[in-house]
Amino acid sequence: MTPTDLPPPSLRLRLDRTALADNWRALDRLSGSASAGAAVKADAYGIGVEAALPALHDAGARDFFVAHWSEVADVLPHVPGQAISVLHGPLTVEDCAYARASGARPVINSMYQARLWLKTGGGPCDLMVDTGMNRLGIAMNELGEADIARLQIDILLSHLASADEDSPLNATQLARFTEACAAIPARRRSLASSAGIVLGKEYTFDVTRPGLSLYGGIPRPELEGEIRQAATIEVALIQCRDVLPGDSIGYNATFVAERPMHVGVVSLGYADGFLRSWGGKGMLRSNDAALPLLGRISMDMVVVDLAAAPQLREGDWIEVPYYLPDAAATTGLSQYELLTVLGHRFQRL
Ligand SMILES: *Cc1c(COP(=O)(O)O)cnc(C)c1O
């Protein structure tokens, strides 16, 4: 057998490219006079860069944001290096050399990175200013540094810490970013990610950087009705069995049957991003039938009650409800986590 003869896996992640493109268009429209880019780090938040990139580019996206240098290679076949910004910036001379070879722009986040970039030859870059999140970015009191003035800045950016809430921090960060824009010459300016886009038109500047909402995430109520689910998940039923009253199911026997039950073992577990936080509360679906999860997710499998769909057989496909706001409410995981935990065993369609 050659690898091309491998049978298809028992998990499928279906990307709705139309929904993805529509979500980008909605976010671009909501960005007003700014143009929406696309955050495609972490393999397009687990959806798969290979499928997501062409759909986003065809829809009109021209600025792409990844976190790591290792993520540039998967984006490069689809867009020129100059369209890619690397958010973590350069840590080593090798990073700088790779930036120049690939054309991808480093986001300079600290005085260390500014000096490293200049020392290795400089050139176009982006600059992140920290306006109150204390994650990456030069501090407000470093805006006047001589080495910052020497940078050739395309996008000047900052990131909002609480854009998904009505927090006074949003206005504080906007005021600081406005101050930074006055102090630092740049070709373009960018503050808002998905949630920030709908905070008001003063937040959108020249470029916006949505990630989560491209892939169906709804971090603020203003985005309801604008954003559609982009990823659906289907998993195979690998065994049907009958359990008797008193029988327990799964790790640590947390579920004990009180009556005879017909149950199904489904190919879905931790490595696929289906974490224990789903256990006990969640349910899978088969058309209109709800199939409650029984007991703990147990490594690579989970057991469901088949009472509502007794016709299901081994090899049938079952849907995992992955409408992100609802899945987040069920599991206590964030919509970001629900996407980025999705593992590598899915057949991405
Ligand atoms: C991840 C990221 C984004 C995208 O944010 P979403 O909330 O997913 O829209 C934008 N900008 C930066 C700096 C990021 O790290």
CSV table of N, CA, C and O in Angstrom, one decimal, residues 210-312:
chain,number,residue,atom,x,y,z
A,210,PRO,N,-9.6,40.8,11.6
A,210,PRO,CA,-10.5,39.8,12.2
A,210,PRO,C,-9.9,38.4,12.1
A,210,PRO,O,-9.2,38.1,11.1
A,211,GLY,N,-10.1,37.6,13.1
A,211,GLY,CA,-9.7,36.1,13.0
A,211,GLY,C,-11.0,35.3,13.4
A,211,GLY,O,-11.7,34.8,12.5
A,212,LEU,N,-11.3,35.3,14.7
A,212,LEU,CA,-12.3,34.5,15.2
A,212,LEU,C,-13.6,34.5,14.4
A,212,LEU,O,-14.2,33.5,14.0
A,213,SER,N,-14.1,35.7,14.0
A,213,SER,CA,-15.4,35.8,13.3
A,213,SER,C,-15.3,35.4,11.9
A,213,SER,O,-16.4,35.0,11.3
A,214,LEU,N,-14.2,35.3,11.3
A,214,LEU,CA,-14.1,34.8,9.9
A,214,LEU,C,-14.6,33.3,10.0
A,214,LEU,O,-15.2,32.8,9.1
A,215,TYR,N,-14.2,32.7,11.1
A,215,TYR,CA,-14.4,31.2,11.2
A,215,TYR,C,-15.7,30.9,12.0
A,215,TYR,O,-15.9,29.8,12.4
A,216,GLY,N,-16.5,31.9,12.2
A,216,GLY,CA,-17.9,31.7,12.8
A,216,GLY,C,-18.0,32.1,14.2
A,216,GLY,O,-19.1,31.9,14.8
A,217,GLY,N,-17.0,32.7,14.8
A,217,GLY,CA,-17.1,33.1,16.2
A,217,GLY,C,-17.9,34.4,16.3
A,217,GLY,O,-17.8,35.3,15.4
A,218,ILE,N,-18.6,34.5,17.4
A,218,ILE,CA,-19.5,35.7,17.6
A,218,ILE,C,-19.1,36.3,19.0
A,218,ILE,O,-19.8,35.9,20.0
A,219,PRO,N,-18.1,37.1,19.0
A,219,PRO,CA,-17.6,37.6,20.3
A,219,PRO,C,-18.5,38.8,20.9
A,219,PRO,O,-18.4,39.1,22.1
A,220,ARG,N,-19.3,39.4,20.0
A,220,ARG,CA,-20.2,40.5,20.5
A,220,ARG,C,-21.6,40.3,19.9
A,220,ARG,O,-21.7,39.9,18.7
A,221,PRO,N,-22.6,40.8,20.6
A,221,PRO,CA,-24.0,40.6,20.0
A,221,PRO,C,-24.2,41.4,18.7
A,221,PRO,O,-25.0,40.9,17.9
A,222,GLU,N,-23.4,42.5,18.5
A,222,GLU,CA,-23.6,43.2,17.2
A,222,GLU,C,-23.2,42.3,16.0
A,222,GLU,O,-23.6,42.6,14.9
A,223,LEU,N,-22.5,41.2,16.2
A,223,LEU,CA,-22.1,40.4,15.1
A,223,LEU,C,-23.1,39.3,14.8
A,223,LEU,O,-23.0,38.6,13.8
A,224,GLU,N,-24.1,39.1,15.7
A,224,GLU,CA,-25.1,38.1,15.5
A,224,GLU,C,-25.9,38.5,14.2
A,224,GLU,O,-26.2,39.7,14.0
A,225,GLY,N,-26.2,37.5,13.4
A,225,GLY,CA,-26.9,37.9,12.1
A,225,GLY,C,-26.0,38.3,11.0
A,225,GLY,O,-26.4,38.3,9.9
A,226,GLU,N,-24.7,38.6,11.4
A,226,GLU,CA,-23.8,39.0,10.3
A,226,GLU,C,-22.8,37.8,10.0
A,226,GLU,O,-22.3,37.7,8.9
A,227,ILE,N,-22.6,37.0,11.0
A,227,ILE,CA,-21.6,35.9,10.9
A,227,ILE,C,-22.2,34.6,10.9
A,227,ILE,O,-23.2,34.3,11.7
A,228,ARG,N,-21.8,33.7,10.0
A,228,ARG,CA,-22.4,32.4,9.9
A,228,ARG,C,-21.4,31.3,10.4
A,228,ARG,O,-20.1,31.5,10.2
A,229,GLN,N,-21.9,30.2,10.8
A,229,GLN,CA,-21.0,29.0,11.1
A,229,GLN,C,-20.2,28.6,9.9
A,229,GLN,O,-20.8,28.5,8.8
A,230,ALA,N,-18.9,28.4,10.0
A,230,ALA,CA,-18.1,28.1,8.9
A,230,ALA,C,-17.6,26.7,8.9
A,230,ALA,O,-17.2,26.1,7.9
A,231,ALA,N,-17.6,26.1,10.1
A,231,ALA,CA,-17.0,24.7,10.2
A,231,ALA,C,-18.1,23.8,10.8
A,231,ALA,O,-18.7,24.1,11.8
A,232,THR,N,-18.2,22.6,10.2
A,232,THR,CA,-19.1,21.6,10.8
A,232,THR,C,-18.3,20.4,11.0
A,232,THR,O,-17.3,20.1,10.2
A,233,ILE,N,-18.6,19.6,12.0
A,233,ILE,CA,-17.8,18.4,12.3
A,233,ILE,C,-18.7,17.2,12.3
A,233,ILE,O,-19.8,17.2,12.8
A,234,GLU,N,-18.2,16.1,11.6
A,234,GLU,CA,-18.9,14.9,11.6
A,234,GLU,C,-18.0,13.8,12.0
A,234,GLU,O,-16.8,13.8,11.7
A,235,VAL,N,-18.5,12.8,12.8
A,235,VAL,CA,-17.7,11.7,13.3
A,235,VAL,C,-18.4,10.4,13.0
A,235,VAL,O,-19.6,10.3,13.0
A,236,ALA,N,-17.6,9.4,12.9
A,236,ALA,CA,-18.2,8.1,12.6
A,236,ALA,C,-18.6,7.3,13.8
A,236,ALA,O,-17.9,7.3,14.8
A,237,LEU,N,-19.7,6.6,13.7
A,237,LEU,CA,-20.1,5.7,14.8
A,237,LEU,C,-19.3,4.4,14.5
A,237,LEU,O,-19.4,3.8,13.4
A,238,ILE,N,-18.5,4.0,15.6
A,238,ILE,CA,-17.7,2.8,15.3
A,238,ILE,C,-18.2,1.5,16.0
A,238,ILE,O,-17.7,0.4,15.7
A,239,GLN,N,-19.0,1.7,17.0
A,239,GLN,CA,-19.7,0.5,17.5
A,239,GLN,C,-21.0,0.8,18.1
A,239,GLN,O,-21.2,1.9,18.7
A,240,CYS,N,-22.0,-0.1,18.0
A,240,CYS,CA,-23.2,0.0,18.7
A,240,CYS,C,-23.3,-1.1,19.7
A,240,CYS,O,-22.8,-2.2,19.4
A,241,ARG,N,-23.8,-0.8,20.9
A,241,ARG,CA,-23.9,-1.9,21.9
A,241,ARG,C,-25.0,-1.6,22.8
A,241,ARG,O,-25.6,-0.5,22.9
A,242,ASP,N,-25.4,-2.7,23.5
A,242,ASP,CA,-26.5,-2.6,24.5
A,242,ASP,C,-25.9,-2.7,25.9
A,242,ASP,O,-25.1,-3.5,26.2
A,243,VAL,N,-26.4,-1.8,26.8
A,243,VAL,CA,-26.0,-1.9,28.2
A,243,VAL,C,-27.2,-2.2,29.1
A,243,VAL,O,-28.3,-1.9,28.7
A,244,LEU,N,-26.9,-2.8,30.2
A,244,LEU,CA,-27.9,-3.2,31.1
A,244,LEU,C,-28.0,-2.3,32.3
A,244,LEU,O,-27.0,-1.6,32.6
A,245,PRO,N,-29.1,-2.3,33.0
A,245,PRO,CA,-29.1,-1.5,34.3
A,245,PRO,C,-28.0,-1.8,35.2
A,245,PRO,O,-27.7,-3.0,35.3
A,246,GLY,N,-27.3,-0.8,35.7
A,246,GLY,CA,-26.1,-1.1,36.6
A,246,GLY,C,-24.8,-1.0,35.8
A,246,GLY,O,-23.7,-0.9,36.4
A,247,ASP,N,-24.8,-1.2,34.5
A,247,ASP,CA,-23.6,-1.1,33.7
A,247,ASP,C,-23.1,0.4,33.7
A,247,ASP,O,-23.8,1.3,33.6
A,248,SER,N,-21.7,0.5,33.8
A,248,SER,CA,-21.2,1.8,33.8
A,248,SER,C,-20.5,2.1,32.4
A,248,SER,O,-20.2,1.1,31.7
A,249,ILE,N,-20.3,3.3,32.1
A,249,ILE,CA,-19.8,3.7,30.8
A,249,ILE,C,-18.6,4.6,30.9
A,249,ILE,O,-18.7,5.6,31.7
A,250,GLY,N,-17.5,4.3,30.3
A,250,GLY,CA,-16.4,5.2,30.1
A,250,GLY,C,-15.5,5.3,31.3
A,250,GLY,O,-15.7,4.6,32.4
A,251,TYR,N,-14.4,6.1,31.2
A,251,TYR,CA,-13.4,6.3,32.3
A,251,TYR,C,-14.1,6.7,33.6
A,251,TYR,O,-15.0,7.5,33.6
A,252,ASN,N,-13.6,6.0,34.6
A,252,ASN,CA,-14.1,6.3,36.0
A,252,ASN,C,-15.5,6.0,36.3
A,252,ASN,O,-16.1,6.4,37.3
A,253,ALA,N,-16.2,5.4,35.3
A,253,ALA,CA,-17.5,4.9,35.5
A,253,ALA,C,-18.5,6.0,36.0
A,253,ALA,O,-19.3,5.7,36.9
A,254,THR,N,-18.3,7.2,35.5
A,254,THR,CA,-19.2,8.3,36.0
A,254,THR,C,-20.6,8.2,35.6
A,254,THR,O,-21.5,8.8,36.1
A,255,PHE,N,-20.9,7.4,34.5
A,255,PHE,CA,-22.3,7.2,34.1
A,255,PHE,C,-22.7,5.7,34.4
A,255,PHE,O,-22.0,4.8,34.0
A,256,VAL,N,-23.8,5.5,35.1
A,256,VAL,CA,-24.3,4.2,35.3
A,256,VAL,C,-25.7,4.1,34.8
A,256,VAL,O,-26.6,4.9,35.1
A,257,ALA,N,-26.0,3.1,33.9
A,257,ALA,CA,-27.3,3.0,33.3
A,257,ALA,C,-28.3,2.6,34.3
A,257,ALA,O,-28.1,1.7,35.2
A,258,GLU,N,-29.5,3.2,34.2
A,258,GLU,CA,-30.6,2.9,35.2
A,258,GLU,C,-31.6,1.9,34.5
A,258,GLU,O,-32.5,1.4,35.2
A,259,ARG,N,-31.5,1.8,33.2
A,259,ARG,CA,-32.4,1.0,32.4
A,259,ARG,C,-31.6,0.4,31.2
A,259,ARG,O,-30.5,0.9,31.0
A,260,PRO,N,-32.1,-0.6,30.6
A,260,PRO,CA,-31.4,-1.1,29.4
A,260,PRO,C,-31.3,0.1,28.4
A,260,PRO,O,-32.2,0.8,28.2
A,261,MET,N,-30.1,0.2,27.8
A,261,MET,CA,-29.9,1.3,26.8
A,261,MET,C,-29.2,0.8,25.6
A,261,MET,O,-28.3,-0.1,25.7
A,262,HIS,N,-29.5,1.4,24.5
A,262,HIS,CA,-28.8,1.1,23.2
A,262,HIS,C,-27.9,2.3,23.0
A,262,HIS,O,-28.4,3.5,22.9
A,263,VAL,N,-26.6,2.1,22.9
A,263,VAL,CA,-25.6,3.2,22.9
A,263,VAL,C,-24.6,3.1,21.7
A,263,VAL,O,-24.5,2.0,21.2
A,264,GLY,N,-24.0,4.1,21.4
A,264,GLY,CA,-23.0,4.1,20.3
A,264,GLY,C,-21.7,4.7,20.7
A,264,GLY,O,-21.6,5.6,21.5
A,265,VAL,N,-20.6,4.0,20.2
A,265,VAL,CA,-19.3,4.5,20.5
A,265,VAL,C,-18.8,5.3,19.3
A,265,VAL,O,-18.9,4.8,18.1
A,266,VAL,N,-18.4,6.5,19.6
A,266,VAL,CA,-18.1,7.5,18.5
A,266,VAL,C,-16.6,7.8,18.5
A,266,VAL,O,-16.0,7.9,19.5
A,267,SER,N,-16.0,7.9,17.3
A,267,SER,CA,-14.6,8.2,17.1
A,267,SER,C,-14.3,9.7,17.3
A,267,SER,O,-14.2,10.5,16.4
A,268,LEU,N,-14.1,10.1,18.6
A,268,LEU,CA,-13.9,11.5,18.9
A,268,LEU,C,-13.4,11.7,20.3
A,268,LEU,O,-14.0,11.2,21.2
A,269,GLY,N,-12.2,12.3,20.4
A,269,GLY,CA,-11.6,12.4,21.8
A,269,GLY,C,-10.7,13.5,22.0
A,269,GLY,O,-10.7,14.5,21.2
A,270,TYR,N,-9.9,13.4,23.0
A,270,TYR,CA,-9.0,14.5,23.4
A,270,TYR,C,-8.1,15.0,22.3
A,270,TYR,O,-8.0,16.2,22.1
A,271,ALA,N,-7.5,14.1,21.5
A,271,ALA,CA,-6.5,14.5,20.5
A,271,ALA,C,-7.2,15.2,19.4
A,271,ALA,O,-6.6,16.0,18.6
A,272,ASP,N,-8.5,15.1,19.3
A,272,ASP,CA,-9.3,15.8,18.2
A,272,ASP,C,-9.8,17.1,18.7
A,272,ASP,O,-10.5,17.8,18.0
A,273,GLY,N,-9.5,17.4,20.0
A,273,GLY,CA,-10.0,18.7,20.6
A,273,GLY,C,-11.3,18.5,21.3
A,273,GLY,O,-11.9,19.5,21.6
A,274,PHE,N,-11.8,17.3,21.5
A,274,PHE,CA,-13.0,17.1,22.2
A,274,PHE,C,-12.7,16.8,23.6
A,274,PHE,O,-12.3,15.6,24.0
A,275,LEU,N,-12.7,17.8,24.5
A,275,LEU,CA,-12.1,17.7,25.8
A,275,LEU,C,-13.2,17.3,26.8
A,275,LEU,O,-14.4,17.3,26.5
A,276,ARG,N,-12.7,17.0,28.0
A,276,ARG,CA,-13.7,16.5,29.0
A,276,ARG,C,-14.7,17.5,29.4
A,276,ARG,O,-15.8,17.1,29.9
A,277,SER,N,-14.5,18.7,29.1
A,277,SER,CA,-15.5,19.8,29.4
A,277,SER,C,-16.8,19.5,28.7
A,277,SER,O,-17.8,20.1,29.0
A,278,TRP,N,-16.8,18.7,27.6
A,278,TRP,CA,-18.1,18.4,27.0
A,278,TRP,C,-18.9,17.3,27.7
A,278,TRP,O,-20.1,17.2,27.6
A,279,GLY,N,-18.2,16.5,28.5
A,279,GLY,CA,-18.8,15.3,29.1
A,279,GLY,C,-20.0,15.7,30.0
A,279,GLY,O,-20.0,16.7,30.7
A,280,GLY,N,-21.0,14.8,30.0
A,280,GLY,CA,-22.1,15.0,30.9
A,280,GLY,C,-23.1,16.0,30.4
A,280,GLY,O,-24.3,15.8,30.6
A,281,LYS,N,-22.7,17.1,29.7
A,281,LYS,CA,-23.6,18.1,29.4
A,281,LYS,C,-23.9,18.1,27.9
A,281,LYS,O,-25.0,18.4,27.4
A,282,GLY,N,-22.9,17.8,27.1
A,282,GLY,CA,-23.0,17.9,25.6
A,282,GLY,C,-23.9,16.8,25.0
A,282,GLY,O,-24.3,15.9,25.6
A,283,MET,N,-24.2,17.1,23.7
A,283,MET,CA,-24.8,16.0,22.9
A,283,MET,C,-24.4,16.1,21.5
A,283,MET,O,-24.1,17.2,21.0
A,284,LEU,N,-24.4,15.0,20.8
A,284,LEU,CA,-24.2,15.0,19.4
A,284,LEU,C,-25.6,14.9,18.7
A,284,LEU,O,-26.6,14.8,19.4
A,285,ARG,N,-25.6,15.0,17.4
A,285,ARG,CA,-26.9,15.0,16.7
A,285,ARG,C,-26.9,14.1,15.5
A,285,ARG,O,-25.8,13.9,14.8
A,286,SER,N,-28.0,13.6,15.2
A,286,SER,CA,-28.2,12.9,13.9
A,286,SER,C,-29.5,13.4,13.3
A,286,SER,O,-30.6,13.1,13.9
A,287,ASN,N,-29.4,14.2,12.3
A,287,ASN,CA,-30.5,15.0,11.8
A,287,ASN,C,-31.2,15.7,13.0
A,287,ASN,O,-30.5,16.5,13.6
A,288,ASP,N,-32.5,15.4,13.3
A,288,ASP,CA,-33.1,16.2,14.3
A,288,ASP,C,-33.0,15.5,15.7
A,288,ASP,O,-33.4,16.0,16.7
A,289,ALA,N,-32.4,14.3,15.7
A,289,ALA,CA,-32.3,13.5,17.0
A,289,ALA,C,-31.1,14.0,17.8
A,289,ALA,O,-30.0,14.1,17.3
A,290,ALA,N,-31.3,14.2,19.1
A,290,ALA,CA,-30.2,14.6,20.0
A,290,ALA,C,-29.7,13.3,20.6
A,290,ALA,O,-30.5,12.5,21.1
A,291,LEU,N,-28.4,13.2,20.7
A,291,LEU,CA,-27.7,12.0,21.2
A,291,LEU,C,-26.9,12.4,22.4
A,291,LEU,O,-25.7,12.8,22.2
A,292,PRO,N,-27.4,12.3,23.6
A,292,PRO,CA,-26.7,12.8,24.8
A,292,PRO,C,-25.4,12.0,25.0
A,292,PRO,O,-25.3,10.8,24.8
A,293,LEU,N,-24.3,12.8,25.4
A,293,LEU,CA,-23.0,12.1,25.7
A,293,LEU,C,-23.2,11.4,27.1
A,293,LEU,O,-23.8,11.9,28.0
A,294,LEU,N,-22.7,10.2,27.2
A,294,LEU,CA,-22.8,9.4,28.4
A,294,LEU,C,-21.4,9.2,29.0
A,294,LEU,O,-20.5,8.7,28.4
A,295,GLY,N,-21.3,9.7,30.2
A,295,GLY,CA,-20.0,9.5,30.9
A,295,GLY,C,-18.9,10.4,30.4
A,295,GLY,O,-19.2,11.4,29.7
A,296,ARG,N,-17.7,10.1,30.7
A,296,ARG,CA,-16.6,10.9,30.3
A,296,ARG,C,-16.2,10.6,28.8
A,296,ARG,O,-16.3,9.5,28.4
A,297,ILE,N,-15.6,11.7,28.2
A,297,ILE,CA,-14.9,11.4,27.0
A,297,ILE,C,-13.8,10.5,27.4
A,297,ILE,O,-13.1,10.8,28.4
A,298,SER,N,-13.5,9.4,26.7
A,298,SER,CA,-12.5,8.5,27.2
A,298,SER,C,-11.4,8.3,26.1
A,298,SER,O,-11.6,7.5,25.2
A,299,MET,N,-10.4,9.1,26.2
A,299,MET,CA,-9.3,9.2,25.3
A,299,MET,C,-9.7,9.5,23.9
A,299,MET,O,-10.1,10.6,23.6
A,300,ASP,N,-9.8,8.5,23.0
A,300,ASP,CA,-10.1,8.7,21.6
A,300,ASP,C,-11.6,8.5,21.3
A,300,ASP,O,-12.0,8.5,20.1
A,301,MET,N,-12.4,8.3,22.3
A,301,MET,CA,-13.8,7.9,22.0
A,301,MET,C,-14.8,8.5,23.0
A,301,MET,O,-14.4,8.9,24.1
A,302,VAL,N,-16.0,8.6,22.6
A,302,VAL,CA,-17.1,9.0,23.5
A,302,VAL,C,-18.3,8.2,23.2
A,302,VAL,O,-18.5,7.7,22.1
A,303,VAL,N,-19.1,7.9,24.2
A,303,VAL,CA,-20.3,7.1,24.1
A,303,VAL,C,-21.5,8.0,24.1
A,303,VAL,O,-21.6,8.9,24.9
A,304,VAL,N,-22.5,7.7,23.2
A,304,VAL,CA,-23.7,8.5,23.2
A,304,VAL,C,-24.9,7.6,23.3
A,304,VAL,O,-24.9,6.4,22.9
A,305,ASP,N,-26.0,8.1,23.8
A,305,ASP,CA,-27.3,7.4,23.9
A,305,ASP,C,-27.9,7.4,22.5
A,305,ASP,O,-28.1,8.5,21.9
A,306,LEU,N,-28.3,6.3,22.0
A,306,LEU,CA,-28.9,6.2,20.6
A,306,LEU,C,-30.4,6.1,20.7
A,306,LEU,O,-31.0,5.8,19.7
A,307,ALA,N,-31.0,6.3,21.8
A,307,ALA,CA,-32.4,6.1,22.0
A,307,ALA,C,-33.2,6.9,20.9
A,307,ALA,O,-34.2,6.4,20.4
A,308,ALA,N,-32.8,8.1,20.6
A,308,ALA,CA,-33.5,9.0,19.7
A,308,ALA,C,-33.3,8.6,18.2
A,308,ALA,O,-33.9,9.1,17.3
A,309,ALA,N,-32.3,7.8,18.0
A,309,ALA,CA,-32.0,7.4,16.6
A,309,ALA,C,-31.5,5.9,16.5
A,309,ALA,O,-30.4,5.6,16.2
A,310,PRO,N,-32.5,5.0,16.9
A,310,PRO,CA,-32.1,3.6,17.0
A,310,PRO,C,-31.7,2.9,15.7
A,310,PRO,O,-31.1,1.9,15.6
A,311,GLN,N,-32.0,3.6,14.6
A,311,GLN,CA,-31.7,3.1,13.2
A,311,GLN,C,-30.2,3.2,12.9
A,311,GLN,O,-29.7,2.6,11.9
A,312,LEU,N,-29.4,4.0,13.7
A,312,LEU,CA,-28.0,4.2,13.3
A,312,LEU,C,-27.2,2.9,13.5
A,312,LEU,O,-27.4,2.1,14.4
